[in-house]
Coordinates of C-alpha atoms in Angstrom, one line a residue:
X801 CA -49.6 32.8 -139.1
X802 CA -47.1 30.0 -138.2
X803 CA -48.0 26.5 -139.3
X804 CA -49.3 24.1 -136.7
X805 CA -46.4 22.5 -134.8
X806 CA -46.4 18.8 -135.7
X807 CA -45.4 15.9 -133.4
X808 CA -43.6 12.6 -133.9
X809 CA -43.5 9.6 -131.5
X810 CA -41.8 6.9 -133.6
X811 CA -38.7 6.8 -131.4
X812 CA -36.3 3.8 -132.2
X813 CA -38.7 1.2 -130.9
X814 CA -38.5 -1.1 -133.9
X815 CA -34.7 -1.6 -133.7
X816 CA -34.7 -2.0 -129.9
X817 CA -37.5 -4.7 -130.1
X818 CA -35.3 -6.6 -132.6
X819 CA -32.3 -6.4 -130.3
X820 CA -34.4 -7.5 -127.2
X821 CA -35.6 -10.5 -129.2
X822 CA -32.0 -11.4 -130.2
X823 CA -30.7 -11.1 -126.6
X824 CA -33.6 -13.2 -125.3
X825 CA -32.9 -15.9 -127.9
X826 CA -29.2 -15.9 -127.0
X827 CA -30.0 -16.3 -123.3
X828 CA -32.4 -19.2 -123.9
X829 CA -31.4 -22.2 -121.8
X830 CA -28.9 -20.2 -119.7
X831 CA -29.1 -20.1 -115.9
X832 CA -30.4 -16.6 -115.0
X833 CA -31.3 -17.5 -111.4
X834 CA -28.4 -15.7 -109.8
X835 CA -28.9 -12.4 -111.6
X836 CA -29.9 -9.4 -109.5
X837 CA -29.9 -6.2 -111.4
X838 CA -30.3 -2.5 -110.6
X839 CA -31.5 0.6 -112.4
X840 CA -30.0 3.7 -110.6
X841 CA -31.4 7.0 -111.9
X842 CA -30.4 10.6 -111.1
X843 CA -33.5 11.9 -109.2
X844 CA -36.9 10.7 -108.0
X845 CA -39.3 12.5 -110.5
X846 CA -42.3 11.4 -112.6
X847 CA -40.1 11.1 -115.7
X848 CA -38.6 8.0 -114.3
X849 CA -41.9 6.2 -113.7
X850 CA -41.9 5.0 -117.3
X851 CA -38.3 3.8 -116.9
X852 CA -39.2 1.9 -113.7
X853 CA -42.2 0.3 -115.5
X854 CA -40.0 -0.7 -118.4
X855 CA -37.2 -2.1 -116.1
X856 CA -39.7 -4.2 -114.1
X857 CA -41.3 -5.5 -117.3
X858 CA -37.9 -6.5 -118.6
X859 CA -37.0 -8.3 -115.4
X860 CA -40.3 -10.1 -115.5
X861 CA -40.0 -11.1 -119.1
X862 CA -36.5 -12.6 -118.4
X863 CA -37.6 -14.1 -115.0
X864 CA -34.9 -12.3 -113.0
X865 CA -34.6 -10.2 -109.9
X866 CA -33.8 -6.5 -109.7
X867 CA -34.4 -3.2 -108.0
X868 CA -35.1 0.4 -109.1
X869 CA -33.3 3.1 -107.1
X870 CA -33.6 6.9 -107.2
X871 CA -32.0 9.5 -104.9
X872 CA -34.9 11.5 -103.5
X873 CA -33.5 14.9 -104.1
X874 CA -31.1 14.3 -106.9
X875 CA -28.1 14.4 -104.6
X876 CA -24.8 13.1 -105.8
X877 CA -23.8 11.7 -102.3
X878 CA -27.1 9.7 -102.2
X879 CA -26.5 8.2 -105.7
X880 CA -23.0 7.2 -104.8
X881 CA -24.2 5.7 -101.5
X882 CA -26.9 3.7 -103.3
X883 CA -24.4 2.2 -105.7
X884 CA -22.0 1.3 -102.9
X885 CA -24.8 -0.4 -101.0
X886 CA -26.0 -2.3 -104.0
X887 CA -22.4 -3.5 -104.7
X888 CA -22.2 -4.8 -101.2
X889 CA -25.5 -6.6 -101.6
X890 CA -24.1 -8.6 -104.6
X891 CA -25.7 -6.8 -107.5
X892 CA -24.8 -8.5 -110.8
X893 CA -25.1 -5.4 -113.0
X894 CA -26.6 -1.9 -113.0
X895 CA -27.7 0.8 -115.4
X896 CA -27.0 4.4 -114.2
X897 CA -28.0 7.9 -115.1
X898 CA -25.0 9.6 -113.6
X899 CA -25.4 12.9 -111.8
X900 CA -21.7 13.7 -112.2
X901 CA -19.5 11.9 -114.9
X902 CA -16.4 12.5 -112.8
X903 CA -17.7 11.2 -109.5
X904 CA -19.1 8.0 -111.1
X905 CA -15.8 6.9 -112.5
X906 CA -14.5 5.3 -109.4
X907 CA -17.7 3.3 -108.6
X908 CA -17.8 2.0 -112.2
X909 CA -14.1 1.0 -112.0
X910 CA -14.8 -0.9 -108.8
X911 CA -17.8 -2.6 -110.4
X912 CA -15.9 -3.6 -113.5
X913 CA -13.1 -5.0 -111.3
X914 CA -15.7 -7.2 -109.6
X915 CA -17.2 -8.4 -112.9
X916 CA -20.3 -6.2 -112.6
X917 CA -21.3 -4.7 -115.9
X918 CA -22.4 -1.1 -116.0
X919 CA -24.5 0.5 -118.7
X920 CA -25.0 4.3 -118.9
X921 CA -28.5 5.5 -119.5
X922 CA -30.1 8.9 -120.1
X923 CA -26.8 10.8 -119.8
X924 CA -23.8 9.5 -121.7
X925 CA -20.4 9.0 -119.9
X926 CA -16.8 9.5 -121.2
X927 CA -15.3 6.4 -122.7
X928 CA -12.7 6.3 -119.9
X929 CA -15.4 6.0 -117.3
X930 CA -15.7 2.4 -118.2
X931 CA -19.4 1.8 -118.9
X932 CA -20.1 -0.8 -121.5
X933 CA -22.5 1.2 -123.6
X934 CA -24.8 4.2 -123.6
X935 CA -28.5 3.5 -123.9
X936 CA -30.6 6.6 -124.3
X937 CA -31.3 9.5 -126.5
X938 CA -28.8 11.5 -128.4
X939 CA -29.1 14.6 -126.2
X940 CA -27.8 17.0 -128.8
X941 CA -30.6 15.8 -131.1
X942 CA -33.1 16.4 -128.4
X943 CA -31.8 20.0 -128.0
X944 CA -31.9 20.5 -131.8
X945 CA -35.5 19.4 -131.9
X946 CA -36.4 21.8 -129.1
X947 CA -34.6 24.6 -130.9
X948 CA -36.4 23.9 -134.1
X949 CA -39.7 24.0 -132.3
X950 CA -38.8 27.2 -130.5
X951 CA -37.8 28.8 -133.8
X952 CA -41.2 27.9 -135.3
X953 CA -43.3 29.1 -132.4
X954 CA -41.4 32.4 -132.1
X955 CA -41.3 33.1 -135.8
X956 CA -37.5 33.2 -135.7
X957 CA -37.2 36.2 -133.3
X958 CA -37.3 36.9 -129.6
X959 CA -35.5 36.4 -126.3
X960 CA -35.2 33.0 -124.7
X961 CA -34.2 31.8 -121.2
X962 CA -33.0 28.3 -120.6
X963 CA -34.0 26.5 -117.4
X964 CA -31.8 23.5 -116.5
X965 CA -31.0 21.2 -113.5
X966 CA -27.3 21.0 -114.1
X967 CA -24.4 22.9 -115.7
X968 CA -22.1 19.9 -115.5
X969 CA -24.2 16.8 -116.5
X970 CA -23.5 15.8 -120.1
X971 CA -27.2 15.3 -120.9
X972 CA -27.9 19.0 -119.9
X973 CA -24.8 20.4 -121.7
X974 CA -25.5 18.4 -124.9
X975 CA -29.1 19.4 -125.0
X976 CA -28.2 23.1 -124.6
X977 CA -25.6 22.8 -127.3
X978 CA -28.1 21.3 -129.7
X979 CA -30.7 24.0 -128.8
X980 CA -28.2 26.7 -129.5
X981 CA -27.1 25.0 -132.8
X982 CA -30.7 24.9 -134.0
X983 CA -31.1 28.7 -133.3
X984 CA -28.1 29.7 -135.4
X985 CA -29.0 32.0 -138.2
X986 CA -32.3 33.1 -136.4
X987 CA -33.0 36.4 -134.6
X988 CA -33.5 34.5 -131.3
X989 CA -31.2 35.5 -128.5
X990 CA -30.6 33.4 -125.4
X991 CA -30.3 35.9 -122.6
X992 CA -29.8 33.6 -119.6
X993 CA -29.2 30.0 -118.6
X994 CA -30.6 29.4 -115.1
X995 CA -29.5 26.4 -113.0
X996 CA -31.9 25.0 -110.4
X997 CA -29.8 22.1 -109.2
X998 CA -32.6 19.5 -109.8
X999 CA -34.9 21.5 -107.4
X1000 CA -38.3 21.9 -108.9
X1001 CA -39.3 24.7 -106.6
X1002 CA -36.1 26.6 -107.7
X1003 CA -37.0 25.9 -111.3
X1004 CA -40.4 27.6 -110.8
X1005 CA -38.7 30.6 -109.1
X1006 CA -36.2 30.8 -111.9
X1007 CA -38.9 30.7 -114.6
X1008 CA -41.1 33.4 -112.9
X1009 CA -38.1 35.7 -112.2
X1010 CA -36.8 35.4 -115.7
X1011 CA -39.6 37.3 -117.3
X1012 CA -40.5 39.4 -114.4
X1013 CA -37.1 41.0 -114.5
X1014 CA -36.9 41.1 -118.3
X1015 CA -40.2 41.8 -120.0
X1016 CA -38.7 41.1 -123.4
X1017 CA -38.5 37.4 -122.7
X1018 CA -40.7 35.6 -125.2
X1019 CA -39.6 32.0 -124.8
X1020 CA -38.6 29.5 -122.1
X1021 CA -36.8 26.2 -122.8
X1022 CA -37.0 23.6 -120.0
X1023 CA -34.1 21.2 -120.2
X1024 CA -35.0 18.7 -117.5
X1025 CA -38.4 17.0 -117.0
X1026 CA -39.7 19.2 -114.2
X1027 CA -38.5 22.4 -115.9
X1028 CA -41.3 22.3 -118.4
X1029 CA -44.1 22.2 -115.7
X1030 CA -42.3 24.9 -113.8
X1031 CA -42.3 27.1 -116.9
X1032 CA -45.9 26.2 -117.7
X1033 CA -47.0 27.1 -114.1
X1034 CA -45.0 30.3 -114.1
X1035 CA -46.5 31.7 -117.4
X1036 CA -50.0 30.5 -116.4
X1037 CA -49.9 32.2 -113.0
X1038 CA -48.7 35.4 -114.6
X1039 CA -51.4 35.4 -117.2
X1040 CA -48.9 34.9 -120.0
X1041 CA -49.8 31.4 -121.2
X1042 CA -49.5 31.3 -124.9
X1043 CA -47.8 34.7 -125.0
X1044 CA -44.5 33.4 -123.6
X1045 CA -43.8 30.3 -125.5
X1046 CA -42.6 27.2 -123.7
X1047 CA -40.7 24.2 -125.1
X1048 CA -40.3 21.4 -122.5
X1049 CA -38.4 18.1 -122.2
X1050 CA -39.8 14.7 -121.4
X1051 CA -43.3 13.5 -120.5
X1052 CA -44.0 14.7 -117.0
X1053 CA -47.9 14.4 -116.6
X1054 CA -48.0 18.1 -115.8
X1055 CA -46.2 19.0 -119.0
X1056 CA -48.8 17.0 -120.9
X1057 CA -51.6 18.9 -119.1
X1058 CA -50.0 22.2 -120.0
X1059 CA -49.7 21.2 -123.7
X1060 CA -53.5 20.5 -123.6
X1061 CA -54.1 23.9 -122.0
X1062 CA -51.8 25.7 -124.4
X1063 CA -49.3 26.9 -121.7
X1064 CA -46.6 24.6 -123.2
X1065 CA -46.3 24.5 -127.0
X1066 CA -44.3 21.3 -127.3
X1067 CA -42.2 18.7 -125.3
X1068 CA -39.2 16.9 -126.8
X1069 CA -39.2 13.3 -125.5
X1070 CA -36.9 10.5 -124.7
X1071 CA -38.2 6.9 -124.3
X1072 CA -37.3 6.1 -120.7
X1073 CA -39.5 2.9 -120.9
X1074 CA -37.0 1.4 -123.3
X1075 CA -34.1 2.6 -121.2
X1076 CA -35.5 0.5 -118.4
X1077 CA -36.7 -2.5 -120.5
X1078 CA -33.7 -2.9 -122.9
X1079 CA -31.4 -2.0 -120.0
X1080 CA -32.5 -5.1 -118.1
X1081 CA -31.8 -7.2 -121.2
X1082 CA -28.4 -5.7 -121.7
X1083 CA -27.2 -6.3 -118.1
X1084 CA -28.3 -9.9 -118.3
X1085 CA -26.5 -10.4 -121.6
X1086 CA -23.2 -8.7 -120.5
X1087 CA -23.2 -10.9 -117.3
X1088 CA -24.2 -14.2 -118.8
X1089 CA -23.0 -14.1 -122.4
X1090 CA -19.9 -11.8 -121.8
X1091 CA -19.0 -8.5 -123.3
X1092 CA -17.8 -9.6 -126.7
X1093 CA -20.9 -11.8 -127.5
X1094 CA -23.2 -9.0 -126.2
X1095 CA -21.5 -6.3 -128.3
X1096 CA -21.8 -8.5 -131.4
X1097 CA -25.6 -8.7 -130.9
X1098 CA -25.8 -4.9 -130.3
X1099 CA -23.4 -3.8 -133.1
X1100 CA -26.0 -3.6 -135.9
X1101 CA -28.1 -1.2 -133.9
X1102 CA -25.4 1.2 -132.7
X1103 CA -24.9 4.8 -133.8
X1104 CA -21.9 5.8 -135.7
X1105 CA -19.8 6.4 -132.6
X1106 CA -19.9 2.7 -131.9
X1107 CA -21.0 3.0 -128.2
X1108 CA -24.5 4.6 -128.4
X1109 CA -27.7 2.6 -128.5
X1110 CA -30.3 5.2 -129.2
X1111 CA -33.8 5.1 -127.8
X1112 CA -34.8 7.8 -130.3
X1113 CA -36.4 11.2 -129.8
X1114 CA -40.0 12.3 -130.1
X1115 CA -42.0 15.5 -130.1
X1116 CA -45.5 15.9 -128.5
X1117 CA -47.7 18.9 -129.4
X1118 CA -51.4 19.4 -129.3
X1119 CA -51.5 17.7 -132.7
X1120 CA -50.5 14.3 -131.4
X1121 CA -50.9 14.3 -127.7
X1122 CA -53.8 11.8 -127.8
X1123 CA -51.7 9.3 -129.8
X1124 CA -48.9 9.6 -127.3
X1125 CA -51.2 9.1 -124.3
X1126 CA -52.6 6.0 -126.1
X1127 CA -49.0 4.7 -126.4
X1128 CA -48.4 5.2 -122.7
X1129 CA -51.6 3.3 -121.8
X1130 CA -50.5 0.5 -124.0
X1131 CA -47.1 0.3 -122.2
X1132 CA -48.8 0.3 -118.8
X1133 CA -47.6 3.7 -117.8
X1134 CA -50.3 5.6 -115.9

């Protein structure tokens, strides 16, 4: 019998708390009254509620204005329109989880030209896109943790289908790469990678169809936050909960319920609260202190690539779900 799948929710909170304190100290006595920041995410889903709470708390702690924006259906044209509107309204900086790294390049260039700092969150951007930093998880690490969990729950053998919301976004591609890397040397075969285009109903359809058309499927990996609930619902409806193993991503409330019921075995987490909270601090610092001074404060906490400020990665299973839920309550995330 496989050992109990253990969880870990330490993330990178200690380092980010130190950085936040250093930025707040550097901003002390500065005029922040003209700051008006934005957090622009990739789709309006439950995952981002924690980011919104963190962003609003960061704004409140600094005493500045800001707005959280999410395209309702994860549409690229909506995200680009939101950014254009915000720029016209005099936004002083924005964080962005870009739907498409190529399409976001021109809006970032326009923002930089206007002295508006941009920080990539959730999904990293190429260096030539012009964002000042990447604040978020190392997506390949998230994928590797998911792959390691899948290997354990499947006993190193079986057929797995990947469910994802994008075949172009770097966060998706990097997670899938990490997942595949973790499976190397095992007898687990990835038979399909199904794209739902950030449509949760399509994700459910993909999950159900995957094992209906191939009875040898023994595992589902959900790359985006709603893919885990889709997989959990699909295996539950088919009477296959616990038989087809599900490894999810992020902390959608439905995912947590499915972990409790046993339909989802584990979820690999980012820390979107800190993407919101520290994001607010970074935008203020870049605008008020300048890029060089801000990067000097950030430097001790960067990853080896020199541009990634990691929010860490966690794993929630039945073994630690109560601890994780207590953490969410403490942060004010309901």
